[in-house]
Phi, psi and omega in degrees: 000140178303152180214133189237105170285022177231116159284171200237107193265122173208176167240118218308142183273006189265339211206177154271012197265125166302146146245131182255073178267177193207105195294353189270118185293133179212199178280328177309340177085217142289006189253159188280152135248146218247139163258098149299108185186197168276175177290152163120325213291341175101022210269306173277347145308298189276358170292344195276354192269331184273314170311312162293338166265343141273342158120020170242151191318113146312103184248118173245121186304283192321285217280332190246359180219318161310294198293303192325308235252295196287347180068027186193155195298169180290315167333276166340308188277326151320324194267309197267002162235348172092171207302283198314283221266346163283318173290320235260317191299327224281329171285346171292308170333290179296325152335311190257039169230146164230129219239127125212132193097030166260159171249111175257090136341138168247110197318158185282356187228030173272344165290355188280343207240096190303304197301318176311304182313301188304303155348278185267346152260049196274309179276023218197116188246125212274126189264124150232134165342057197262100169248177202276135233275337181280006171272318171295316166295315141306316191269357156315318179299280202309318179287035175037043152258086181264029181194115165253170199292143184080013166283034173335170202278191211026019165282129183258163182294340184290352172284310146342289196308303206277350169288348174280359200271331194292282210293346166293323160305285086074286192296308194316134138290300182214145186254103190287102180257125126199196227285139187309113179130338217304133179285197158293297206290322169281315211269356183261309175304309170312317159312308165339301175272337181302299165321319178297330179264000191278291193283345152254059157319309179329311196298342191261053209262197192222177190202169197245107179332324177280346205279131180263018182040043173222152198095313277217324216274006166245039143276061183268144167223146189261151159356305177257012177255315193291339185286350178268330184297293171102280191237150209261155198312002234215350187058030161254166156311092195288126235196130142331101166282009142236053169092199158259154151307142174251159188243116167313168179307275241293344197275311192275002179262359226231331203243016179278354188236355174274156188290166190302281194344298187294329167324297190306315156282350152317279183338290180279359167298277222297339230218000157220136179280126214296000165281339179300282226237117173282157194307297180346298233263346192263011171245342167280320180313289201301325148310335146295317198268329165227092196216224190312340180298312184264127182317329206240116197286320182285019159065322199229041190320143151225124221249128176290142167249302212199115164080219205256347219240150180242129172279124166255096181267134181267000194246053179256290230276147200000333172240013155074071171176144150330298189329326176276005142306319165310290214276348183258006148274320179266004164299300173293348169292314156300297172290348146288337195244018171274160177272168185257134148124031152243166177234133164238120180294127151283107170253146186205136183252164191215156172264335184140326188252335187303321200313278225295294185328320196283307173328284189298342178282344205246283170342332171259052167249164192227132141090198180332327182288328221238294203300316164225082199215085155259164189201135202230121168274114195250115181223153184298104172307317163271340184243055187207153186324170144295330201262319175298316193295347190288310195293314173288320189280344201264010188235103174214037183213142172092212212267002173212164182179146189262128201224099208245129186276137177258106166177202170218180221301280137024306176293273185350284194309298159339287177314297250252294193278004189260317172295317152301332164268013155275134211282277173311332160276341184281307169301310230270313205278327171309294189283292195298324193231001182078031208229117145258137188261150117208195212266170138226020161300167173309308172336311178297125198274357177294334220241339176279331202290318187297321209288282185325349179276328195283348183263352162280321180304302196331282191314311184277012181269349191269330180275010030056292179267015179053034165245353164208153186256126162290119180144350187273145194276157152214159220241181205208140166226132133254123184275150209227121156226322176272023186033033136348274175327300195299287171329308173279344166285309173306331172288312180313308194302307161320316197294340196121007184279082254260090165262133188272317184229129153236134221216148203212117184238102235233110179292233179279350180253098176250055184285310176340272178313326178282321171331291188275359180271305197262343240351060165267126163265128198215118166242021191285102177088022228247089163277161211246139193242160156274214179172180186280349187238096186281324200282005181232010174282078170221136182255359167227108199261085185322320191281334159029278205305313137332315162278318150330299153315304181321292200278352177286020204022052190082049177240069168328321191292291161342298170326285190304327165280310162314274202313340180271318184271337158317311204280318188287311197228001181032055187199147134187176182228134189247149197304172193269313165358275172312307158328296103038267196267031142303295169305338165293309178304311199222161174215161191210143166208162181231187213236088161298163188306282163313352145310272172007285180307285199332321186290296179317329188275297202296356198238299168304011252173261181303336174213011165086002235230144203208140184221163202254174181293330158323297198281349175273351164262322155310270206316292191319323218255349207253318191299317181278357177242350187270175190237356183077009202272345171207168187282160205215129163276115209249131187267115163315155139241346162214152164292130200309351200290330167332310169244053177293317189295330177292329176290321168319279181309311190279034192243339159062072185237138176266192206032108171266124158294154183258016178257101171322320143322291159341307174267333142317325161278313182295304207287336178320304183280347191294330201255149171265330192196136024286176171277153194307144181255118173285341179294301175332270188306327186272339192293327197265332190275343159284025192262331203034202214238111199252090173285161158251147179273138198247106161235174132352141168271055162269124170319278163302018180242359168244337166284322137003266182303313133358267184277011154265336183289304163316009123284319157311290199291298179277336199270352191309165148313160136282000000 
């Protein structure tokens, strides 16, 4: 193809406006693309560089539209009309341009000028230059530049830099972060592909863990269709079909001095296509979802316990659990991507923390997004905490509400996924009330996708804190029953996060562990017990299936014949290969009760420090499989306040108040540390005195409810 290094500049005989075209055809089409960024950032290098490798014209905003119209350097025209009336000419200028089939640099302070911005992005998709701000100072140092527009006096520039960021933020389409040190020539590649990956949405679909791939390729689904689906038409899972991004070391050094949040918007920038979700609009999400809400500024804190080993606590947010890493992003991320003109139930069963979590995240939705978004909870009446079952029942008004089951957590999760494959209720509920069901279990890849950050976070707070140089490995403990947890670690590790071992850790209920020891799944005769770790008392462990997919390279068939023979005959066994290399990804062990407890006395005992019952079967199971050669993260998953009376016995303290609040209050004083989770004591002390509904382990006695939360909710009078 011919390559035209020139634009062909004239002037509209209707106006005064320059047009800048360009006869050369590229994947952009006739739209510009705009290089964004602070002064320093290279935008005119690499636009000249990026132009030449697509075969287009190159527009430098300062050299080619400023210095022309004004006749005098840009410099010159800042020192004689001053700072207010320099932005207000400099944005008029772009304005009275029209642009198409261009690569345009943009002067650093053209995001300052809204009209302008709104303008030139009408034609044009704004790439922006997020470089690392000590790359940027220097070579500001090295140009002798010491003072930019908007630099009052004392002000420094870096201060500067970074009050510009809101407005870069603002513009973007898509973002090139790069890595420190980055030459013209890598960031220039990286644009390349960015843009390549902007215009091949198709490539970022989803696949169904069952799927055998023949039939299927014009069944594409995107983001925003699996995150409202929830479980794929096939009862498989939904998975990247190609996989995860991977992130160089330098990409990942960039984000080691950044807040959880902004961590969170790297991450998933990478990781939803801005056709899904646009940045703008998924940085307001993620910034709502992790803010004032969580007790802890640093949101995923990670604090030395002992020896080699570290604690990640997962429990500052609003219901005291992980989960609400998860769970205060992904209600909003499901009501962005509904379609329009349904009302959709969220159903979802819990082992004890998901409930309260999902409850509250689907409760901070507002307005249209709230009227039609209900979400209905299902949990084990005997197999969840007293203070969790308190935390769940205390939400029966509005748009969400809990219903507790006489069976265990496992039934729930069955019924649940038996509803979504029947046809005729799903028609029925469609047709007759305007209603779609789906999930925010782990199952739902909206509710897996958030879980990678924080396990990504762990690692750069250590690399932060000088105890590992990123490329050096640490190892991950999870207490682990639906494999979620497990499952988003493993994705981290895909991104490029350097985990060495992940140990999936089990109490007395080990299907887990018998798994990944024998690789036999056997639920034959097998009953689910309870336990001090009620949220891992599970005995069909959904993400399996997921993992499984993972290490079988996509072997859909595979699946689909284990999980079918799972369902049918509640047994299979994987070839022994695989089994290999299962063993190679995760290694397991599990926690008897009187471990457990044992662990909660000694780590109080030696550091003052009260761990939940989850995280003390982490710890017992990271002592006998870990090996000590690098440090190993033990992921908290709840505030000990959850489990008070088990914390209580192990702690061997007598009088239990039998008033939750009350025994909340005992243990404040007893712990120096973590600190009492105050969301956690005000939530028990409002909640008052509340019955809930209690049913049968019936099928139809959960569908039941089903369409009574759709009559309460969606069918009421206004």
């Amino acid at each position: 193809m011919g390559l035209l290094r020139a634009a062909i500049c004239c002037l509209s005989p209707l106006s005064s406006q320059k047009l800048w075209l360009s006869t050369t055809t590229t994947i952009l089409g006739d739209r510009n693309l705009l290089l964004m960024g602070p002064p320093g950032a290279g935008k005119t290098t690499v636009g000249k560089m990026v132009a030449h490798k697509l075969g287009l014209p190159a527009i430098d905003v300062d050299d080619d539209i400023l210095e022309t119209t004004w006749k005098m350097p840009v410099a010159a025209k800042l020192a004689a009309v001053g700072e207010k009336r320099f932005l207000e000419e400099e944005g008029q200028a772009l304005c009275n341009c029209s642009f198409s089939g261009c690569v345009i640099s943009l002067t650093g302070s053209n995001p300052l000028h809204a009209e302008a911005m709104q303008h030139i992005r009408q034609n044009g998709l704004m790439v922006y230059l997020d470089v690392d701000l000590e790359d940027i100072t220097q070579r500001l140092n090295r140009m002798k530049v010491n003072r930019i527009v908007g630099q009052g006096e004392g002000i420094a520039i870096k201060d500067l830099l970074l009050y510009r960021k809101q407005f870069y933020e603002r513009w973007l389409d898509v973002r090139v972060l790069c890595g420190s040190g980055d030459t013209a020539e890598e960031v220039t590649d990286k644009v390349l592909k960015t843009v390549e990956r902007y215009q091949n949405h198709d490539k970022e679909t989803y696949v169904s863990t069952r799927s055998d791939g023949v039939g299927s390729s014009n069944l594409k689904a995107y983001f925003s269709d699996v995150i409202v689906e929830g479980l794929a038409a096939d009862g498989g899972l939904y998975v990247p079909k190609n996989g995860f991004p991977k992130m160089a070391a330098c990409e990942w050094l960039r984000l080691v001095s950044m807040s959880y949040p902004e961590r969170a918007l790297a991450l998933l920038e990478k990781c939803i296509h801005p056709l899904d979700i646009p940045s703008s609009d998924l940085r307001t999400m993620i910034f709502k979802a992790y803010g004032t809400n969580f007790s802890s500024e640093a949101v995923a804190p990670v604090k030395h316990l002992i020896h080699n080993q570290y604690i990640q606590e997962l429990f500052h947010g609003p219901t005291a659990s992980f989960k609400d890493l998860a769970l205060q992003l992904m209600p909003q991320l499901f009501a962005y991507c509904l379609p329009p003109m349904c009302n959709y139930l969220v159903l979802v069963a819990t082992s004890g923390d998901t409930g309260s979590a999902v409850l509250s995240g689907f409760s901070r939705l507002h307005g249209a997004d709230r009227h039609r978004t209900g979400v209905l909870v299902f949990f084990p009446e005997e197999g969840v905490s007293e203070i969790q079952k308190l935390q769940m029942t205390s939400y029966s008004e509005g748009n969400a509400r809990a219903v507790s089951i006489l069976s265990d957590f496992d039934y729930c999760q069955r019924n649940i996924k038996k509803m979504f494959g029947e046809s005729g209720l799903m028609g029925h509920l469609a047709v007759e009330y305007g209603t779609v069901l789906s999930t925010a279990n782990s199952i739902n890849w909206g509710r897996l996708l958030p879980q990678v950050v924080y396990h990504s976070s762990a690692y750069l707070d250590l690399c932060r804190d000088g105890v590992v140089t990123f490329g050096e490995p640490v190892d991950v403990c999870i207490p682990s029953g639906n494999f979620g947890n497990a499952m988003s670690a493993v994705y981290a590790k895909q991104m490029g996060i350097p985990i060495r071992k992940i140990i999936c850790a089990s109490n007395h209920n080990r299907i887990v562990t018998d798994f990944i020891t024998t690789g036999e799944y056997d639920l034959r005769g097998r009953p689910l017990m309870l336990s001090h770790s009620p949220a891992i008392d599970i005995l069909k462990s959904s993400n399996l299936e997921r993992f499984i997919y993972h290490v079988s390279d996509g072997d859909g068939r595979l699946v689909k014949e284990l999980f079918t023979r799972l369902d049918s005959e509640q047994h299979f066994q994987v070839p022994e290969p695989l089994l290999g290399r299962i063993q190679q990804e995760v290694q397991a062990g599990w926690c008897s009760e009187d471990d457990c407890l044992a662990a909660i006395q000694s780590v109080y005992t030696h550091t003052g420090y009260i761990m939940d019952t989850h995280t003390a079967v982490a710890k017992v199971v990271a002592d006998r499989l870990q090996d000590g050669s690098c440090p190993v993260v033990l992921c908290s998953t709840a505030h000990y306040g959850k489990f008070a009376p088990t914390v209580f016995k192990a702690l061997q303290i007598p009088n239990i108040p039998k008033d939750p609040v009350e025994q909340l209050k005992k243990l404040e004083l007893t712990a120096s540390t973590p600190e009492m989770h105050k969301e956690l004591m005000k939530r028990l002390r409002e909640r008052g005195e509340r019955a809930h509904s209690v049913c049968e382990a019936d099928y139809g006695v959960m569908v039941e409810q089903v369409e009574s939360m759709i009559h309460d909710f969606f069918l009421k009078v206004m």
